[in-house]
Short mmCIF file of C-alpha atoms in Angstrom, two decimals:
data_model
loop_
_atom_site.label_atom_id
_atom_site.label_comp_id
_atom_site.label_asym_id
_atom_site.label_seq_id
_atom_site.Cartn_x
_atom_site.Cartn_y
_atom_site.Cartn_z
CA MET I 1 -15.08 116.38 -61.74
CA ARG I 2 -12.59 114.56 -59.53
CA TRP I 3 -13.17 111.22 -61.27
CA ARG I 4 -12.74 112.75 -64.72
CA ALA I 5 -9.38 114.22 -63.79
CA ALA I 6 -8.27 110.85 -62.42
CA THR I 7 -9.47 109.05 -65.54
CA VAL I 8 -7.66 111.40 -67.91
CA ALA I 9 -4.49 111.14 -65.84
CA PHE I 10 -4.70 107.34 -65.92
CA LEU I 11 -5.19 107.23 -69.69
CA LEU I 12 -2.28 109.59 -70.25
CA LEU I 13 -0.09 107.50 -67.95
CA VAL I 14 -0.94 104.35 -69.89
CA ALA I 15 -0.21 106.14 -73.14
CA MET I 16 3.09 107.59 -71.93
CA ASN I 17 4.25 104.17 -70.73
CA GLY I 18 3.29 102.74 -74.10
CA TRP I 19 5.13 105.39 -76.09
CA ALA I 20 8.25 104.73 -74.06
CA ASP I 21 8.09 101.06 -75.08
CA GLY I 22 7.58 101.18 -78.83
CA GLU I 23 7.88 97.43 -79.50
CA GLY I 24 4.13 96.99 -80.02
CA ALA I 25 3.77 100.15 -82.06
CA SER I 26 6.49 99.10 -84.47
CA ARG I 27 4.35 96.19 -85.64
CA LEU I 28 1.42 98.45 -86.55
CA GLN I 29 1.17 100.16 -89.92
CA THR I 30 0.12 103.79 -89.42
CA LEU I 31 0.52 106.89 -91.57
CA THR I 32 3.21 108.18 -89.22
CA PRO I 33 5.26 105.67 -87.20
CA ARG I 34 4.13 105.39 -83.56
CA VAL I 35 1.29 107.89 -84.14
CA LEU I 36 -2.45 107.21 -84.46
CA ARG I 37 -4.07 109.90 -86.63
CA ILE I 38 -7.73 110.12 -85.62
CA GLY I 39 -10.20 112.04 -87.76
CA THR I 40 -13.26 113.46 -86.01
CA TYR I 41 -15.28 116.66 -85.63
CA PHE I 42 -15.57 118.59 -82.37
CA VAL I 43 -19.22 119.65 -82.63
CA ASN I 44 -20.71 116.35 -81.47
CA PRO I 45 -21.20 116.21 -77.68
CA PRO I 46 -20.79 114.07 -75.67
CA PHE I 47 -18.59 112.19 -78.15
CA GLU I 48 -16.32 115.11 -79.14
CA TYR I 49 -16.62 118.83 -78.47
CA LEU I 50 -14.74 121.89 -77.29
CA ALA I 51 -14.98 122.99 -73.66
CA GLU I 52 -13.17 126.23 -72.85
CA GLY I 53 -10.98 125.62 -75.88
CA LYS I 54 -10.08 122.06 -74.87
CA ARG I 55 -10.92 118.98 -76.92
CA VAL I 56 -12.96 116.69 -74.71
CA GLY I 57 -15.58 113.98 -74.95
CA PHE I 58 -16.30 110.29 -74.50
CA GLU I 59 -14.58 109.24 -77.71
CA VAL I 60 -11.62 111.49 -76.97
CA ASP I 61 -11.04 109.57 -73.74
CA LEU I 62 -11.88 106.26 -75.44
CA MET I 63 -9.37 106.80 -78.25
CA ASN I 64 -6.71 108.04 -75.85
CA GLY I 65 -7.14 104.72 -74.07
CA VAL I 66 -7.03 102.71 -77.29
CA ALA I 67 -3.92 104.51 -78.52
CA GLY I 68 -2.19 104.06 -75.19
CA ARG I 69 -2.80 100.33 -75.22
CA LEU I 70 -1.40 100.15 -78.75
CA ARG I 71 1.67 102.16 -77.71
CA LEU I 72 0.77 104.90 -80.16
CA ARG I 73 0.54 108.66 -79.66
CA PRO I 74 -3.00 109.86 -80.46
CA VAL I 75 -3.33 112.91 -82.72
CA PHE I 76 -6.87 114.20 -83.28
CA ILE I 77 -7.59 115.94 -86.59
CA ASP I 78 -10.67 118.20 -86.62
CA THR I 79 -12.73 117.94 -89.80
CA LYS I 80 -16.41 117.94 -90.83
CA TRP I 81 -19.00 115.18 -90.87
CA GLU I 82 -19.81 115.86 -94.51
CA VAL I 83 -16.33 114.80 -95.66
CA ILE I 84 -14.91 112.52 -92.96
CA LEU I 85 -15.90 109.21 -94.58
CA ARG I 86 -14.46 110.20 -97.96
CA GLN I 87 -11.30 111.49 -96.28
CA MET I 88 -10.87 108.12 -94.57
CA GLU I 89 -11.24 106.40 -97.95
CA ASP I 90 -8.53 108.76 -99.24
CA HIS I 91 -6.20 107.61 -96.41
CA ASP I 92 -6.09 110.97 -94.63
CA TYR I 93 -6.32 109.25 -91.22
CA ASP I 94 -5.52 105.97 -89.53
CA CYS I 95 -9.05 105.84 -88.17
CA ILE I 96 -12.17 107.95 -87.68
CA VAL I 97 -14.70 108.38 -84.89
CA GLY I 98 -17.67 110.65 -84.31
CA GLY I 99 -20.56 108.59 -83.00
CA ILE I 100 -20.58 106.90 -86.42
CA THR I 101 -23.13 104.17 -87.11
CA ILE I 102 -21.85 101.04 -88.82
CA THR I 103 -24.00 100.36 -91.90
CA ARG I 104 -23.76 97.93 -94.81
CA ALA I 105 -22.99 100.74 -97.22
CA ARG I 106 -20.18 102.03 -95.02
CA GLN I 107 -18.80 98.51 -94.58
CA GLU I 108 -18.39 98.25 -98.34
CA LYS I 109 -15.87 101.10 -98.31
CA LEU I 110 -14.18 100.93 -94.91
CA ALA I 111 -13.26 98.41 -92.24
CA TRP I 112 -15.00 98.88 -88.90
CA SER I 113 -14.13 97.87 -85.39
CA ASP I 114 -16.45 95.76 -83.33
CA PRO I 115 -19.26 98.06 -82.13
CA TYR I 116 -18.26 99.65 -78.85
CA MET I 117 -21.89 100.55 -78.17
CA THR I 118 -25.31 100.01 -79.72
CA THR I 119 -27.79 102.80 -79.14
CA THR I 120 -31.12 104.01 -80.51
CA LEU I 121 -32.49 107.09 -82.21
CA SER I 122 -34.38 109.44 -79.89
CA LEU I 123 -37.22 111.85 -80.62
CA VAL I 124 -36.69 115.22 -78.94
CA VAL I 125 -39.50 117.79 -78.64
CA ASN I 126 -40.02 121.20 -77.07
CA SER I 127 -42.48 120.30 -74.32
CA ALA I 128 -43.28 123.95 -73.64
CA LYS I 129 -44.44 124.57 -77.21
CA THR I 130 -45.81 121.13 -78.19
CA PRO I 131 -46.82 119.33 -74.98
CA GLN I 132 -49.26 117.17 -76.97
CA ILE I 133 -46.45 115.27 -78.68
CA ARG I 134 -45.64 112.25 -76.56
CA SER I 135 -44.82 109.61 -79.17
CA LEU I 136 -43.85 109.12 -82.80
CA ALA I 137 -47.52 108.63 -83.65
CA ASP I 138 -48.25 112.18 -82.49
CA LEU I 139 -46.04 113.62 -85.24
CA LYS I 140 -48.71 114.66 -87.72
CA GLU I 141 -48.20 117.51 -90.18
CA ALA I 142 -44.95 118.23 -88.33
CA THR I 143 -41.42 119.21 -89.29
CA VAL I 144 -38.69 116.93 -87.95
CA GLY I 145 -35.09 118.14 -87.96
CA VAL I 146 -32.22 115.73 -88.58
CA GLN I 147 -28.53 116.07 -89.36
CA ALA I 148 -27.93 115.78 -93.09
CA ALA I 149 -26.23 112.71 -94.61
CA THR I 150 -26.63 110.63 -91.43
CA THR I 151 -28.47 107.47 -90.45
CA ASP I 152 -30.82 109.79 -88.54
CA TYR I 153 -31.88 111.30 -91.86
CA ASP I 154 -32.19 107.89 -93.54
CA ALA I 155 -34.26 106.53 -90.64
CA ALA I 156 -36.64 109.49 -90.69
CA LEU I 157 -37.26 109.05 -94.42
CA ALA I 158 -37.79 105.30 -93.95
CA MET I 159 -40.31 105.86 -91.15
CA ARG I 160 -42.19 108.31 -93.33
CA ARG I 161 -42.31 105.80 -96.20
CA ARG I 162 -43.64 103.13 -93.83
CA GLY I 163 -46.30 105.48 -92.52
CA GLU I 164 -44.91 105.51 -88.98
CA ILE I 165 -44.73 109.31 -89.12
CA LYS I 166 -47.48 110.64 -91.37
CA GLY I 167 -47.50 113.93 -93.22
CA VAL I 168 -44.12 114.85 -91.78
CA GLU I 169 -41.53 117.06 -93.44
CA VAL I 170 -37.99 115.83 -92.80
CA TYR I 171 -35.70 118.86 -92.73
CA PRO I 172 -31.91 118.30 -92.90
CA PHE I 173 -29.49 120.52 -90.96
CA ASP I 174 -25.74 120.70 -91.47
CA ARG I 175 -25.20 120.80 -87.68
CA ILE I 176 -27.29 119.18 -84.97
CA GLY I 177 -26.81 122.29 -82.83
CA ASN I 178 -28.64 124.34 -85.45
CA ALA I 179 -31.54 121.89 -85.34
CA MET I 180 -31.74 122.23 -81.57
CA THR I 181 -31.71 126.02 -81.85
CA ASP I 182 -34.68 125.89 -84.21
CA LEU I 183 -36.47 123.42 -81.93
CA ILE I 184 -36.06 125.72 -78.93
CA ALA I 185 -37.37 128.64 -81.01
CA GLY I 186 -40.36 126.62 -82.19
CA ARG I 187 -39.41 126.73 -85.87
CA ILE I 188 -39.48 122.92 -86.11
CA THR I 189 -41.55 120.36 -84.22
CA ALA I 190 -38.99 117.74 -83.23
CA VAL I 191 -35.44 116.48 -83.70
CA LEU I 192 -34.32 112.90 -84.31
CA LYS I 193 -30.83 112.02 -83.05
CA VAL I 194 -28.92 109.12 -81.49
CA TYR I 195 -29.64 108.84 -77.77
CA PRO I 196 -26.26 109.94 -76.29
CA VAL I 197 -26.29 113.21 -78.24
CA ALA I 198 -30.02 113.77 -77.67
CA ALA I 199 -29.67 113.18 -73.92
CA TRP I 200 -26.67 115.49 -73.66
CA LEU I 201 -28.39 118.34 -75.47
CA THR I 202 -31.74 118.02 -73.67
CA ARG I 203 -30.03 118.22 -70.28
CA ARG I 204 -28.93 121.71 -71.26
CA SER I 205 -32.37 123.10 -72.08
CA PRO I 206 -35.24 122.80 -69.56
CA ASP I 207 -37.93 122.79 -72.26
CA LEU I 208 -36.52 119.93 -74.33
CA ARG I 209 -37.60 116.35 -73.66
CA ILE I 210 -36.93 112.93 -75.13
CA VAL I 211 -40.40 111.44 -75.65
CA ALA I 212 -39.71 108.33 -77.73
CA GLN I 213 -37.05 105.89 -78.91
CA VAL I 214 -36.92 104.22 -82.33
CA SER I 215 -36.40 100.73 -80.93
CA ASN I 216 -36.64 98.87 -84.26
CA ASP I 217 -33.59 100.61 -85.77
CA PRO I 218 -30.52 99.89 -83.58
CA GLN I 219 -27.45 102.05 -84.14
CA PRO I 220 -24.13 100.18 -83.65
CA LEU I 221 -21.29 102.68 -83.30
CA GLY I 222 -17.69 101.89 -84.23
CA ILE I 223 -14.26 103.07 -85.35
CA GLY I 224 -13.66 103.29 -89.10
CA MET I 225 -10.36 102.25 -90.70
CA GLU I 226 -8.85 101.28 -94.05
CA LYS I 227 -9.83 97.88 -95.40
CA ASN I 228 -6.25 96.91 -96.18
CA ASN I 229 -4.90 97.20 -92.63
CA PRO I 230 -6.17 94.10 -90.78
CA VAL I 231 -3.37 94.22 -88.22
CA LEU I 232 -4.45 97.67 -87.01
CA LEU I 233 -8.10 96.59 -87.05
CA GLY I 234 -7.30 93.56 -84.90
CA ALA I 235 -5.22 95.65 -82.51
CA VAL I 236 -8.00 98.23 -82.09
CA ASN I 237 -10.54 95.49 -81.45
CA GLY I 238 -8.21 93.95 -78.90
CA ALA I 239 -7.79 97.28 -77.11
CA LEU I 240 -11.56 97.83 -77.02
CA SER I 241 -12.08 94.33 -75.65
CA ASP I 242 -9.47 94.89 -72.94
CA MET I 243 -11.09 98.20 -71.95
CA LYS I 244 -14.46 96.49 -71.58
CA HIS I 245 -13.07 93.59 -69.59
CA ASP I 246 -11.01 95.66 -67.15
CA GLY I 247 -13.81 98.16 -66.44
CA THR I 248 -12.27 101.16 -68.20
CA TYR I 249 -15.07 101.39 -70.75
CA ALA I 250 -17.78 101.17 -68.07
CA ARG I 251 -16.15 103.96 -66.07
CA LEU I 252 -15.92 106.23 -69.13
CA ALA I 253 -19.51 105.43 -70.09
CA ARG I 254 -20.77 106.37 -66.63
CA GLU I 255 -18.77 109.57 -66.64
CA TRP I 256 -20.09 110.72 -70.03
CA GLY I 257 -23.60 109.32 -69.70
CA VAL I 258 -23.46 106.95 -72.67
CA PRO I 259 -24.54 103.28 -72.96
#
């Protein structure tokens, strides 16, 4: 896309200008001077994924923009969702992203940026195999796939306890792509996932549809950091605020189809 190429070029230009003037970066405490080590996992479109071997995604562009404004060179480290939070606690990165929901439990262990977006969980079904499912209430004696150790999984269990989804088996997958594969094959009834990921994946399969949103469980997404680095936290929040005020965030959101 012409706009995407222009956006990436702009972000890189900002970053390059910033790296050349290291005065701001010298005031920030990072693991490596003038470098922002970003932990993430590239199996999470549209936030982060691999396209023809290249690391792309909304948060890739977002963090390139943040790093550039902080006069830091962004370095993305590919890891796994199952370990990324613990690795951040162990100081393996300066920050982490990955469409990560800010929760009270996570706030006890890490510092979090201001939410850059608040989204909802979406219910995805295979309309060719289960056209009768049009809402959460239609999920009876069904199997719902979720990604393990996520707020999606916690929300599904909570809805089952409250009786909002009755007689439902909640089945955890290690990768959301595996859940979608089983949904397409008809091995599970539905998948619960945050809207940006759900929308991205359903656009790539004609039989998949989003039929409901879990509106009473908002999902604020943010950037995780160490608790003992308030200067970096403030700088990241300032960069995010600037990107929202000057229109950069809105342009990236439109390009990647996120809120």
